[in-house]
Coordinates of C-alpha atoms and ligand atoms in Angstrom, one line a residue:
M1 CA 123.9 109.7 69.9
A2 CA 124.6 113.4 69.9
P3 CA 127.1 114.5 72.0
H4 CA 125.6 116.8 75.2
E5 CA 128.3 120.1 75.1
N6 CA 126.8 121.6 78.5
L7 CA 127.5 118.6 79.8
E8 CA 130.7 118.1 78.4
Q9 CA 131.8 121.0 79.2
W10 CA 130.5 121.3 82.6
V11 CA 132.2 117.9 83.1
D12 CA 135.8 118.9 82.2
E13 CA 135.6 122.3 83.4
C14 CA 134.8 120.2 87.2
A15 CA 137.7 118.5 86.5
K16 CA 139.3 120.8 85.7
M17 CA 139.2 122.2 89.3
C18 CA 139.5 118.5 90.8
R19 CA 142.1 117.0 88.9
P20 CA 141.5 113.7 89.1
D21 CA 143.3 111.3 87.7
R22 CA 140.6 109.1 84.8
I23 CA 137.4 109.8 84.4
V24 CA 134.2 107.0 84.0
W25 CA 130.9 107.4 82.7
I26 CA 128.9 105.2 85.3
D27 CA 126.7 102.7 81.6
G28 CA 124.1 101.1 84.8
S29 CA 124.9 98.0 83.8
E30 CA 125.7 94.1 85.7
E31 CA 129.6 94.8 84.3
Q32 CA 130.3 98.0 85.7
K33 CA 128.3 97.5 89.5
R34 CA 130.1 94.4 89.7
A35 CA 133.9 96.3 88.4
L36 CA 133.8 98.3 91.3
T37 CA 132.5 96.6 93.6
S38 CA 135.6 94.5 92.8
E39 CA 137.3 97.7 93.7
A40 CA 135.6 98.6 96.3
L41 CA 136.1 95.4 98.0
A42 CA 139.7 95.7 97.6
T43 CA 140.4 98.9 99.1
G44 CA 138.3 98.3 101.6
E45 CA 135.8 101.1 101.1
L46 CA 132.9 98.4 101.4
I47 CA 133.3 95.0 103.6
E48 CA 132.0 91.3 102.0
L49 CA 129.8 90.1 104.2
N50 CA 128.3 86.4 105.0
Q51 CA 126.7 85.3 100.6
E52 CA 124.9 82.8 101.0
Q53 CA 122.4 84.5 104.1
L54 CA 122.7 87.9 102.6
P55 CA 123.1 87.6 98.4
G56 CA 125.0 90.9 97.2
C57 CA 124.7 92.6 100.5
Y58 CA 127.8 94.5 101.0
L59 CA 129.1 96.5 104.6
H60 CA 130.4 100.6 104.4
R61 CA 131.9 101.9 107.5
T62 CA 132.3 106.2 107.1
A63 CA 134.8 108.7 109.3
L64 CA 133.1 108.6 112.8
N65 CA 132.6 112.8 112.0
D66 CA 130.9 111.8 109.0
V67 CA 127.4 110.2 110.2
A68 CA 124.4 111.9 109.5
R69 CA 123.3 115.5 107.9
T70 CA 125.4 118.7 109.5
E71 CA 122.6 120.6 109.2
H72 CA 125.2 123.5 110.2
L73 CA 127.2 122.8 106.9
T74 CA 124.4 123.3 104.6
F75 CA 123.8 126.4 102.2
I76 CA 121.8 127.9 100.1
C77 CA 123.0 130.7 97.8
T78 CA 121.0 133.1 96.2
R79 CA 122.1 136.0 95.3
L80 CA 119.0 138.0 97.5
K81 CA 119.6 136.6 101.8
D82 CA 115.8 137.2 102.6
D83 CA 115.2 134.4 98.9
A84 CA 116.1 131.6 101.0
G85 CA 114.7 132.9 105.4
P86 CA 115.0 132.6 107.7
N87 CA 115.3 128.2 107.6
N88 CA 117.8 128.4 106.0
N89 CA 121.8 128.8 106.2
W90 CA 123.0 131.4 103.4
M91 CA 125.9 132.5 101.7
S92 CA 126.6 134.2 98.5
P93 CA 126.8 132.1 94.9
E94 CA 130.5 134.0 94.9
Q95 CA 131.2 133.3 98.5
G96 CA 129.9 129.7 98.2
Y97 CA 131.6 129.0 94.9
R98 CA 134.5 130.8 95.9
K99 CA 135.1 128.4 99.4
A100 CA 133.7 125.2 98.0
R101 CA 136.3 125.9 95.8
A102 CA 138.7 126.2 97.7
I103 CA 138.2 123.0 99.2
F104 CA 137.8 120.8 95.6
D105 CA 141.5 122.3 93.9
G106 CA 143.1 118.9 93.5
S107 CA 141.1 117.4 95.5
M108 CA 140.5 114.3 93.3
R109 CA 143.8 114.1 92.7
G110 CA 145.3 110.1 92.3
R111 CA 141.2 109.2 92.6
V112 CA 138.7 108.5 89.7
M113 CA 135.5 111.0 89.1
Y114 CA 132.5 108.8 88.7
V115 CA 130.4 110.4 85.7
I116 CA 126.7 109.3 87.1
P117 CA 123.7 110.4 85.4
F118 CA 120.5 110.1 86.8
S119 CA 116.9 110.5 87.0
M120 CA 114.8 111.6 89.2
G121 CA 111.0 109.2 88.5
P122 CA 110.9 107.3 86.2
V123 CA 112.7 107.6 83.3
G124 CA 110.9 109.7 80.0
S125 CA 108.2 110.9 82.5
P126 CA 107.0 114.4 82.9
F127 CA 107.2 114.5 85.5
S128 CA 111.0 113.2 86.4
K129 CA 114.0 116.1 86.8
I130 CA 117.4 115.0 85.4
G131 CA 120.9 115.3 87.3
V132 CA 124.4 114.5 86.6
E133 CA 126.2 113.5 90.0
L134 CA 130.4 113.5 90.3
T135 CA 132.3 112.2 92.5
D136 CA 135.4 110.0 93.4
S137 CA 133.2 107.5 96.6
I138 CA 132.6 104.4 95.2
Y139 CA 130.0 104.8 98.4
V140 CA 127.8 107.2 96.3
V141 CA 128.0 105.8 92.9
L142 CA 126.7 102.1 94.2
N143 CA 124.0 103.2 96.2
M144 CA 122.5 105.4 93.8
L145 CA 123.0 102.9 91.1
I146 CA 120.3 101.7 93.9
M147 CA 118.6 105.2 95.2
T148 CA 117.4 106.2 91.9
R149 CA 116.9 104.9 88.0
A150 CA 121.2 106.1 86.3
G151 CA 122.8 105.4 83.8
T152 CA 123.4 105.3 79.5
E153 CA 119.1 105.3 79.0
V154 CA 119.5 108.4 81.3
L155 CA 121.8 110.2 78.7
E156 CA 119.8 109.5 76.1
Q157 CA 117.2 110.7 77.8
L158 CA 118.5 113.6 78.4
G159 CA 119.5 114.0 74.4
A160 CA 122.3 116.9 72.8
A161 CA 120.3 119.0 75.1
G162 CA 118.5 118.5 78.0
E163 CA 118.1 120.2 81.5
F164 CA 119.8 118.8 84.3
T165 CA 121.0 119.9 87.8
K166 CA 125.1 119.8 88.7
C167 CA 125.6 118.1 91.0
L168 CA 129.4 117.9 91.8
H169 CA 130.2 115.8 94.9
G170 CA 134.2 114.8 96.4
K171 CA 135.1 113.6 99.4
A172 CA 138.2 116.0 100.3
D173 CA 140.0 115.2 103.0
L174 CA 136.7 114.1 105.0
D175 CA 137.6 116.7 107.8
L176 CA 133.8 118.1 109.5
N177 CA 135.6 121.3 108.7
R178 CA 136.4 121.5 105.2
R179 CA 132.8 119.8 104.4
L180 CA 130.2 122.0 102.4
I181 CA 126.7 121.0 101.4
L182 CA 126.0 124.3 98.8
H183 CA 122.8 124.5 96.4
F184 CA 123.1 127.1 93.9
P185 CA 119.3 126.8 93.1
E186 CA 119.7 129.6 90.5
D187 CA 121.8 128.2 89.2
N188 CA 120.5 124.5 89.5
T189 CA 123.5 123.6 90.8
I190 CA 125.0 121.9 93.9
W191 CA 128.6 121.4 95.1
S192 CA 129.3 118.9 98.3
V193 CA 131.9 118.9 99.7
G194 CA 134.2 116.4 102.6
S195 CA 131.4 114.9 103.0
G196 CA 130.6 110.7 102.5
Y197 CA 126.9 110.1 104.9
G198 CA 124.2 109.6 103.0
G199 CA 122.0 112.9 102.2
N200 CA 125.0 115.3 102.4
V201 CA 126.3 113.3 99.0
L202 CA 123.5 111.1 97.5
L203 CA 122.7 114.6 95.3
G204 CA 119.2 113.9 94.0
K205 CA 118.3 113.1 97.6
K206 CA 118.0 115.7 100.1
C207 CA 119.7 118.5 97.8
L208 CA 117.9 117.6 94.5
A209 CA 114.5 115.6 94.9
L210 CA 114.0 118.3 98.1
R211 CA 116.0 121.5 98.1
I212 CA 116.6 121.9 94.7
A213 CA 113.3 119.8 93.2
S214 CA 111.2 122.1 95.5
Y215 CA 112.0 125.5 94.2
L216 CA 111.3 124.2 91.0
G217 CA 108.1 123.3 92.7
M218 CA 107.3 126.8 93.5
Q219 CA 108.1 128.1 89.7
E220 CA 106.6 125.7 88.3
G221 CA 103.4 125.4 89.9
W222 CA 104.3 121.9 92.4
L223 CA 104.8 120.4 95.7
A224 CA 108.1 118.6 96.7
E225 CA 107.6 117.3 99.5
H226 CA 109.2 114.8 102.5
M227 CA 106.7 112.4 102.6
L228 CA 106.1 108.9 102.0
V229 CA 103.2 107.7 99.7
L230 CA 101.1 104.6 100.7
G231 CA 98.6 102.9 99.2
I232 CA 95.3 101.1 101.6
E233 CA 93.4 98.4 99.7
R234 CA 89.9 98.4 101.7
P235 CA 87.3 95.2 102.0
D236 CA 85.4 97.1 99.9
G237 CA 88.7 97.2 96.6
R238 CA 88.8 100.5 96.2
I239 CA 93.4 101.8 96.6
M240 CA 92.8 105.7 98.1
Y241 CA 97.0 107.0 99.0
L242 CA 98.4 109.0 101.5
A243 CA 101.0 111.6 101.6
A244 CA 102.5 111.2 105.5
A245 CA 104.9 114.8 105.7
F246 CA 107.4 113.7 109.3
P247 CA 110.4 114.9 110.5
S248 CA 113.7 112.3 109.5
A249 CA 113.9 109.2 112.0
C250 CA 110.0 109.4 112.6
G251 CA 108.3 106.7 111.3
K252 CA 108.2 107.6 107.4
T253 CA 110.0 104.1 106.1
N254 CA 108.1 102.1 108.4
L255 CA 104.7 103.7 108.4
A256 CA 105.0 103.3 103.6
M257 CA 105.3 98.9 104.2
L258 CA 103.8 98.6 107.6
R259 CA 102.2 95.0 107.6
P260 CA 98.3 95.2 108.8
P261 CA 97.1 93.3 111.8
E262 CA 95.9 90.2 111.2
A263 CA 92.4 90.6 112.1
M264 CA 92.4 93.6 109.5
R265 CA 94.2 90.5 107.3
A266 CA 91.9 88.3 107.2
K267 CA 89.3 91.3 106.8
G268 CA 90.6 92.2 103.4
Y269 CA 93.5 95.2 103.5
R270 CA 96.6 95.3 102.0
V271 CA 99.4 98.1 101.8
F272 CA 101.5 99.6 98.4
T273 CA 103.7 101.3 99.0
V274 CA 105.1 103.3 96.3
G275 CA 107.6 105.7 98.4
D276 CA 109.0 106.6 102.0
D277 CA 111.1 110.0 101.9
I278 CA 110.2 111.0 99.1
A279 CA 107.4 112.3 96.8
W280 CA 106.6 114.8 94.3
M281 CA 103.1 116.2 93.9
R282 CA 100.9 117.5 90.8
I283 CA 98.0 119.0 89.6
D284 CA 96.9 117.2 87.1
T285 CA 94.4 117.8 83.9
D286 CA 91.3 116.5 86.5
R287 CA 93.0 118.7 89.1
R288 CA 92.7 116.3 91.9
L289 CA 96.7 116.1 93.1
W290 CA 98.6 112.9 92.1
A291 CA 102.4 111.5 93.2
I292 CA 105.1 110.5 92.4
N293 CA 108.4 108.9 94.1
P294 CA 111.0 110.8 93.0
E295 CA 113.9 107.5 94.1
S296 CA 114.2 104.3 93.3
G297 CA 115.7 102.8 97.3
M298 CA 115.8 103.2 100.3
F299 CA 118.8 104.4 102.6
G300 CA 116.6 103.4 105.4
V301 CA 117.2 104.0 109.1
A302 CA 118.7 100.6 111.1
P303 CA 118.6 100.4 114.2
G304 CA 113.9 99.1 115.3
T305 CA 114.6 97.5 112.2
N306 CA 112.6 94.2 112.9
A307 CA 110.8 91.3 111.8
K308 CA 107.4 92.3 113.8
T309 CA 108.1 95.8 114.2
N310 CA 109.0 96.5 110.0
P311 CA 108.8 92.8 108.0
N312 CA 108.4 94.0 104.5
A313 CA 111.6 95.8 105.0
M314 CA 113.6 92.9 106.4
T315 CA 112.9 91.0 103.5
A316 CA 113.9 94.1 101.3
I317 CA 117.0 94.2 102.6
S318 CA 117.7 90.0 103.0
R319 CA 119.6 90.9 99.3
N320 CA 122.1 93.4 97.7
T321 CA 121.8 95.8 99.6
I322 CA 125.1 98.2 101.3
Y323 CA 124.6 99.0 105.2
T324 CA 126.0 101.6 106.3
N325 CA 127.6 102.0 110.2
V326 CA 125.8 98.5 111.1
L327 CA 127.9 95.5 113.6
L328 CA 128.8 93.2 111.3
K329 CA 128.9 89.6 113.2
P330 CA 131.3 86.9 113.1
D331 CA 130.0 85.1 110.7
G332 CA 129.9 87.9 108.3
T333 CA 126.1 88.6 108.9
V334 CA 125.2 92.3 110.2
W335 CA 123.0 93.7 113.5
W336 CA 121.9 96.7 115.5
E337 CA 120.0 97.8 118.2
D338 CA 116.7 96.2 118.4
D339 CA 117.0 94.1 115.6
D340 CA 115.3 90.0 115.6
G341 CA 117.0 87.7 117.7
D342 CA 119.1 88.5 121.5
P343 CA 122.7 91.3 120.8
P344 CA 125.2 88.2 119.2
A345 CA 128.5 87.7 121.6
K346 CA 130.8 89.5 120.5
G347 CA 130.8 91.1 116.7
I348 CA 132.6 94.4 115.8
D349 CA 130.7 97.6 115.6
W350 CA 130.3 100.7 113.5
R351 CA 133.6 102.5 114.1
G352 CA 135.4 99.5 113.8
E353 CA 136.3 98.0 116.9
P354 CA 135.1 94.4 118.6
W355 CA 132.8 94.7 120.7
T356 CA 130.1 92.9 123.5
P357 CA 127.4 93.3 124.6
D358 CA 128.5 94.9 128.0
R359 CA 131.0 97.1 126.2
K360 CA 129.9 101.1 128.3
D361 CA 131.3 104.5 128.2
D362 CA 132.9 106.6 131.0
T363 CA 129.7 107.4 131.9
G364 CA 127.8 103.7 132.7
E365 CA 125.6 104.1 129.3
P366 CA 125.9 100.7 127.3
I367 CA 128.1 101.3 123.6
P368 CA 126.0 100.9 120.6
G369 CA 127.4 97.9 118.3
A370 CA 125.6 99.9 115.4
N371 CA 125.6 103.7 114.6
A372 CA 122.2 105.4 116.5
N373 CA 121.7 106.2 111.8
S374 CA 123.7 103.9 110.1
R375 CA 120.6 102.5 107.8
Y376 CA 120.4 99.9 104.3
T377 CA 120.0 101.3 100.9
A378 CA 117.7 98.3 98.9
P379 CA 116.1 98.9 96.2
L380 CA 111.9 99.3 96.2
S381 CA 111.5 96.7 93.8
Q382 CA 113.3 94.2 96.4
V383 CA 110.3 95.4 99.0
P384 CA 107.3 92.6 99.1
S385 CA 104.4 95.2 99.9
I386 CA 105.6 97.9 97.0
S387 CA 103.3 98.7 94.6
F388 CA 102.1 98.6 91.1
R389 CA 102.4 101.9 90.0
L390 CA 106.1 102.4 91.1
E391 CA 106.6 102.5 87.4
H392 CA 103.5 104.0 86.3
H393 CA 104.8 108.2 84.9
H394 CA 102.5 110.0 86.8
G395 CA 102.4 108.1 89.8
V396 CA 99.1 107.3 91.5
P397 CA 95.3 109.7 93.2
I398 CA 96.4 112.2 96.4
D399 CA 93.0 110.9 99.3
A400 CA 94.4 112.7 102.3
I401 CA 97.8 113.7 103.6
L402 CA 99.5 113.7 107.4
F403 CA 101.1 115.8 108.7
G404 CA 103.2 114.0 112.7
G405 CA 105.9 114.5 114.8
R406 CA 107.5 112.6 118.1
R407 CA 105.2 114.9 120.9
A408 CA 105.7 112.6 123.6
S409 CA 102.6 115.1 125.2
L410 CA 100.0 118.0 123.5
A411 CA 99.6 115.9 120.0
P412 CA 96.6 113.7 120.2
L413 CA 96.8 110.6 117.8
V414 CA 95.1 112.0 115.2
F415 CA 93.3 115.1 114.0
E416 CA 91.7 116.0 111.0
A417 CA 91.6 119.9 110.1
F418 CA 89.4 121.7 109.3
N419 CA 89.6 122.4 105.9
W420 CA 92.6 123.3 103.2
P421 CA 94.1 126.4 104.8
H422 CA 93.5 125.5 108.2
G423 CA 95.2 122.1 107.2
V424 CA 98.8 124.8 105.7
Y425 CA 98.3 126.2 109.4
V426 CA 99.3 122.8 111.2
G427 CA 101.5 121.5 109.4
A428 CA 103.3 125.0 109.3
T429 CA 102.7 124.6 113.4
M430 CA 105.1 120.9 113.5
A431 CA 106.7 120.6 115.9
S432 CA 109.3 117.5 116.3
E433 CA 111.8 116.5 119.0
R434 CA 115.8 115.7 117.6
T435 CA 116.4 112.7 116.8
A436 CA 120.4 110.8 115.4
A437 CA 119.3 111.2 111.3
Q438 CA 120.9 115.1 112.6
Y439 CA 123.8 116.4 114.0
G440 CA 122.5 117.8 117.1
A441 CA 121.3 118.0 120.4
Q442 CA 119.1 115.0 120.6
G443 CA 115.5 114.9 121.6
E444 CA 115.0 119.1 122.1
V445 CA 111.7 119.4 120.6
R446 CA 112.1 122.3 117.4
R447 CA 109.1 123.9 115.0
D448 CA 109.9 121.7 111.8
P449 CA 107.3 122.7 109.4
M450 CA 106.3 119.7 106.5
A451 CA 109.2 118.3 108.3
M452 CA 110.3 120.4 105.4
L453 CA 113.1 122.4 107.9
P454 CA 116.0 120.9 106.3
F455 CA 114.9 121.1 103.7
C456 CA 113.1 123.7 101.7
G457 CA 115.2 125.7 99.2
Y458 CA 114.2 129.1 100.1
N459 CA 112.3 131.5 101.6
M460 CA 109.9 129.3 103.5
A461 CA 107.3 131.7 104.0
D462 CA 106.5 131.5 100.7
Y463 CA 106.3 128.2 100.8
F464 CA 103.7 127.8 102.9
E465 CA 101.8 130.8 100.2
H466 CA 102.3 128.0 98.0
W467 CA 101.3 126.0 99.9
L468 CA 98.0 127.9 100.2
R469 CA 97.5 128.8 96.1
M470 CA 98.6 125.1 95.6
G471 CA 94.6 124.0 97.1
V472 CA 92.6 126.0 95.6
R473 CA 93.7 125.2 91.9
M474 CA 92.6 122.1 92.7
V475 CA 88.5 120.7 93.0
K476 CA 88.7 118.5 95.6
P477 CA 92.1 119.2 97.6
P478 CA 93.0 115.5 99.8
R479 CA 92.3 116.2 103.2
I480 CA 94.5 117.1 104.9
F481 CA 95.4 114.9 109.5
H482 CA 98.1 115.3 111.5
V483 CA 99.0 112.1 113.9
N484 CA 101.2 111.7 116.5
W485 CA 102.4 108.0 116.8
F486 CA 105.1 109.1 120.5
R487 CA 102.2 110.2 122.6
K488 CA 103.6 108.8 126.5
D489 CA 101.8 108.3 129.8
P490 CA 103.9 110.3 132.5
E491 CA 106.3 107.1 133.6
G492 CA 107.9 108.3 129.4
R493 CA 105.8 104.3 128.0
F494 CA 104.6 105.2 124.6
L495 CA 100.9 104.9 125.0
W496 CA 100.6 103.7 121.7
P497 CA 101.6 100.1 120.1
G498 CA 102.6 101.9 116.4
Y499 CA 103.4 100.5 113.4
G500 CA 101.0 97.2 111.7
E501 CA 99.0 98.7 114.5
N502 CA 98.4 102.6 112.9
L503 CA 96.4 101.3 110.6
R504 CA 94.0 101.3 113.0
V505 CA 94.6 104.8 112.8
L506 CA 94.8 105.5 109.2
D507 CA 91.8 104.1 108.3
W508 CA 89.3 106.5 110.5
I509 CA 91.5 109.1 108.2
L510 CA 89.9 107.1 105.0
A511 CA 87.3 106.2 106.6
R512 CA 86.9 110.3 106.8
C513 CA 87.8 110.9 103.7
K514 CA 84.5 109.3 102.0
G515 CA 82.6 110.6 104.7
E516 CA 81.7 107.6 106.8
V517 CA 82.5 108.1 110.1
E518 CA 81.3 111.3 112.5
A519 CA 84.0 112.5 115.2
E520 CA 84.0 115.0 118.2
R521 CA 84.6 119.1 117.0
T522 CA 88.0 120.1 119.4
P523 CA 89.4 123.8 118.8
I524 CA 91.8 122.3 117.5
G525 CA 90.1 120.3 114.5
F526 CA 88.6 116.6 114.6
V527 CA 89.3 114.1 116.6
P528 CA 87.8 110.4 116.5
K529 CA 85.2 108.9 118.6
P530 CA 87.1 107.5 121.6
E531 CA 85.2 104.1 120.1
D532 CA 85.4 105.6 116.5
I533 CA 89.3 104.0 117.3
N534 CA 89.0 99.8 116.0
T535 CA 91.6 99.2 119.4
E536 CA 89.8 95.3 119.3
G537 CA 92.7 92.9 120.1
L538 CA 95.4 96.2 121.8
D539 CA 96.6 95.6 124.5
L540 CA 95.9 98.9 125.7
A541 CA 95.2 99.9 130.0
P542 CA 91.2 101.6 130.5
G543 CA 91.9 104.8 129.4
D544 CA 94.2 104.7 127.4
V545 CA 92.1 105.6 124.6
E546 CA 90.9 108.2 125.8
K547 CA 95.1 109.2 126.9
L548 CA 95.5 109.8 123.7
L549 CA 92.8 111.4 122.1
A550 CA 93.1 114.9 124.8
V551 CA 93.7 118.0 124.1
P552 CA 95.1 119.9 127.1
R553 CA 94.1 123.4 126.9
D554 CA 97.0 124.6 128.8
E555 CA 99.1 123.1 126.9
W556 CA 98.2 123.8 123.6
T557 CA 98.1 127.2 125.2
A558 CA 101.5 127.5 126.1
E559 CA 101.7 126.1 122.3
M560 CA 101.0 128.8 120.9
G561 CA 103.0 131.4 121.7
R562 CA 106.2 129.0 120.8
I563 CA 104.2 129.1 117.4
S564 CA 104.2 133.1 116.7
E565 CA 107.6 132.9 118.2
F566 CA 108.4 130.8 114.7
F567 CA 105.7 132.6 112.9
K568 CA 107.1 136.2 113.2
K569 CA 111.0 135.2 112.0
F570 CA 109.6 135.6 109.1
G571 CA 108.0 139.6 109.9
E572 CA 105.7 140.5 106.4
R573 CA 106.7 138.1 103.9
L574 CA 104.4 135.3 106.2
P575 CA 101.1 135.2 104.6
A576 CA 98.4 137.1 106.8
E577 CA 96.7 133.6 106.3
M578 CA 98.8 132.4 108.8
W579 CA 98.4 135.0 111.5
A580 CA 94.5 134.4 110.6
Q581 CA 94.7 131.0 111.6
H582 CA 96.7 131.4 113.8
Q583 CA 94.3 133.7 115.9
A584 CA 91.1 132.0 115.2
L585 CA 92.8 129.1 117.0
Q586 CA 93.5 131.7 119.8
R587 CA 90.0 132.5 119.7
R588 CA 88.4 129.1 120.1
L589 CA 90.8 127.3 122.4
E590 CA 89.8 131.6 124.7
L591 CA 86.7 129.3 124.4
M592 CA 87.3 126.6 125.1
S593 CA 85.2 125.1 128.4
Ligands
GTP1 P1 114.9 109.0 107.9 O1 114.8 108.0 106.7 O2 115.5 109.9 108.3 O3 114.5 110.6 107.0 O4 113.1 108.3 108.9 P2 112.0 107.2 108.4 O5 111.0 109.0 108.9 O6 111.2 106.8 108.3 O7 111.7 106.5 110.3 P3 111.5 106.0 110.0 O8 110.8 104.8 109.2 O9 112.9 104.6 109.2 O10 111.6 105.5 111.8 C1 112.2 105.5 112.8 C2 112.6 105.1 114.0 O11 111.5 104.9 114.6 C3 113.3 103.8 114.1 O12 114.2 103.4 114.9 C4 111.9 103.1 114.2 O13 111.9 102.1 115.0 C5 111.0 103.7 114.8 N1 109.1 104.0 114.8 C6 109.1 103.4 113.5 N2 107.8 103.6 113.4 C7 107.0 104.4 114.9 C8 106.2 103.5 115.3 O14 104.7 103.7 115.5 N3 106.1 104.0 117.1 C9 107.2 104.0 117.6 N4 107.5 103.8 119.1 N5 108.3 104.2 116.8 C10 108.4 103.6 115.2
SPV2 C1 116.5 112.0 106.5 O1 117.5 112.5 107.7 O2 116.1 112.4 106.1 C2 117.0 110.6 105.9 C3 118.3 110.0 105.4 O3 116.0 110.8 105.4 S1 119.2 110.8 104.9 O4 119.2 110.6 103.3 O5 120.2 111.0 105.2 O6 118.9 112.9 105.2
MN3 MN1 114.5 111.1 105.0

């Protein structure tokens, strides 16, 4: 194989700066993976779990201050500040490189620098992109081996001169004050230093497959989205595919591998999981939208995962899985809040401290055994519902796009946009309550357009424009819907059972796509007639469906002010169509009786 001179030169330069003792190229072999695992076990970076009950499974604990993405330390470094937009933290490339270099300098002394060539998307697909991550963390290497296609075959695909994203990661001293996650879209480069956590350091994921890829997608005419993709086979045998954007910890993984309710399964409904976090979507020669999942694994939220909510995930994570920040039980298995069965009588919590279920903090609140953002990393190939098209080079055709968030009020269970531009407005005006997946005040509602606020690598005004243009290029653009599984009653209880039962809502969506069902026209879009949502066998109180589908005019009118405040941040750059949609909605609300 002819050497890739640019790649070798770049590895050299990074090594000169970071000063590792050795450089090791990751080849993707089982032998190398085993050796690295042994080494991580020896240093305590990994803890071996009960190999009889959880074969190939390990536990990792992060530093206490390093348990979620740190959005306030994440920057887009473009020459012009306005190209990063009000949606991003910005630094000039010069300043970014300088500040990070000061932290990287000599930070790998006494450590090994691993070189991970990886492909986002099937190796060799024209849809895929190649990256190379340099890292001083074995945990990162082992995670990347699950999350991406990594190793020598990727180098072969890259050849002597192929394009790749330069991804440099170093743990440095894991100090929150010396942590930076920097993106240089104009150089196709990512520098991440001072963290050892998930989305901060598995650079193929949020950094490449969303921030850098969204920028490339804007230039090349495709979409990189924070979306799950799933196929639903209806009783007629036809499989339809949906892509859905929900913010972090708002249900993508769960929806992507939902188990149909018993009665629907008996009728012949089946679900095929394509992806649980990221979708790359292109318009193919048939002028329809096709999606691939660029990842090959899932980095899923552990708490709340159990045999009832997500049996497919439970099967997938019973072997070859890396657990991060969950509770360790005395028998060498793991547990988290709302896992199956009763809480264990004792264990070691995610901090590495002895734990019992009755432990309370200073305010009298129970101390959780697992971190609220504890995660599992598992190969998608182990998901029982995995799609047979996962490795297909151009993926699956998308019939519908869903946007959704966590809203205790306001947003109904489901509504359909009138058309593509209105759908873009619906996506652009999404909002959701903040979760543990990001550092910051939990529960606070923030605007999160298309669930991409933390992940759009350029000015979101241009992103909306890009979405609008994509619509015009398709013969039959996917229909766009908004869903909300999280509406609550005044007592604070979820009105909708969620999880597998969400298929009842998806079924209405598919029926709309096929023109099989009428709907109520409301100011915000088409809302189901209560009788068209199949609630057979659900334990709902009389009137609950009506509450779930209500469009409260006063709340929506109040929301309009918050939306226009958000839009104003983008100034002149916001597409006029967004304001036109906004005014049209305003008028429809005024006319509402
Ligand atoms: P990221 O990996 O951070 O992008 O999260 P995600 O969007 O994949 O979210 P995930 O499916 O892991 O769900 C996050 C949390 O929401 C878990 O605690 C779930 O138990 C809970 N959840 C998921 N789906 C539903 C639902 O339909 N209803 C309710 N009430 N909770 C849900
Ligand atoms: C998210 O926060 O949306 C995740 C987890 O999927 S992380 O990879 O840490 O970003
Ligand atoms: Mn995510």
